Amino acid sequence: MHTLKAYEEVVDFIASGTSPDTVAAFKPSNAVRERVRDLLYFEKTKGLTLEETSELDHYMQLEHLMRLAKARARKYASGKQIH
């Protein structure tokens, strides 16, 4: 499954140690971004297989997780309290 690379990137990023600034600056690799673009294009033009739909769902879950982490990191970086 192609999403394994995306998961590996996020896990490696977390395992290498993070700071609010590095979390806020995180971007997936070009290969992952291209794959997501391809899947979104296929979804709109020809439809996706069940496997591709599952793959896109996983990418979207990772994207959501990283958006939440980035929002939280920005709060930490600005010195705001997190509850």
XYZ file of C-alpha atoms in Angstrom:
83
model
C 0.000 0.000 0.000
C 1.342 3.403 -1.002
C 0.250 5.014 2.271
C 2.988 3.151 4.105
C 5.475 5.808 2.925
C 3.306 8.591 4.322
C 2.988 6.816 7.669
C 6.744 6.179 7.736
C 7.425 9.866 7.108
C 5.188 10.947 9.992
C 6.573 8.306 12.362
C 10.184 9.162 11.457
C 9.419 12.847 11.944
C 7.971 12.240 15.413
C 10.716 9.788 16.399
C 13.477 12.213 15.428
C 12.281 14.652 18.065
C 10.113 17.633 17.402
C 9.551 21.160 18.525
C 6.544 23.392 17.903
C 8.443 25.063 15.064
C 9.373 21.809 13.329
C 5.815 20.496 13.644
C 4.449 23.692 12.108
C 6.951 23.423 9.240
C 6.375 19.722 8.458
C 5.528 18.884 4.848
C 5.141 15.460 3.273
C 7.601 14.452 0.582
C 7.053 15.317 -3.058
C 6.303 11.652 -3.765
C 3.494 11.579 -1.201
C 2.055 14.903 -2.377
C 2.100 13.693 -5.996
C 0.352 10.449 -5.065
C -2.409 12.331 -3.242
C -2.813 14.688 -6.218
C -3.067 11.676 -8.535
C -5.680 10.002 -6.359
C -7.742 13.187 -6.145
C -7.538 13.575 -9.930
C -8.552 9.945 -10.514
C -11.402 10.326 -8.044
C -12.791 13.235 -10.068
C -12.152 11.840 -13.551
C -12.453 8.060 -13.631
C -13.259 6.925 -10.118
C -11.152 4.970 -7.665
C -10.803 1.288 -6.932
C -11.624 0.136 -3.405
C -7.900 -0.023 -2.643
C -7.330 3.511 -3.951
C -10.308 4.790 -1.957
C -8.849 3.239 1.183
C -5.449 4.724 0.368
C -6.919 8.207 -0.090
C -8.858 7.849 3.172
C -5.602 7.058 4.999
C -3.902 10.087 3.479
C -6.805 12.281 4.548
C -6.616 10.934 8.117
C -2.892 11.690 8.267
C -3.498 15.152 6.825
C -6.139 15.829 9.483
C -3.829 14.600 12.253
C -0.996 16.839 11.071
C -3.312 19.870 10.758
C -4.375 19.363 14.371
C -0.751 18.941 15.461
C 0.279 22.091 13.586
C -2.519 24.117 15.159
C -1.489 22.891 18.606
C 2.186 23.550 17.866
C 1.416 27.139 16.886
C -0.341 27.637 20.230
C 2.677 26.228 22.080
C 5.038 28.407 20.055
C 3.020 31.534 20.833
C 3.054 30.722 24.550
C -0.702 30.229 24.858
C -1.911 27.721 27.406
C -3.279 24.448 26.095
C -6.204 22.887 27.952
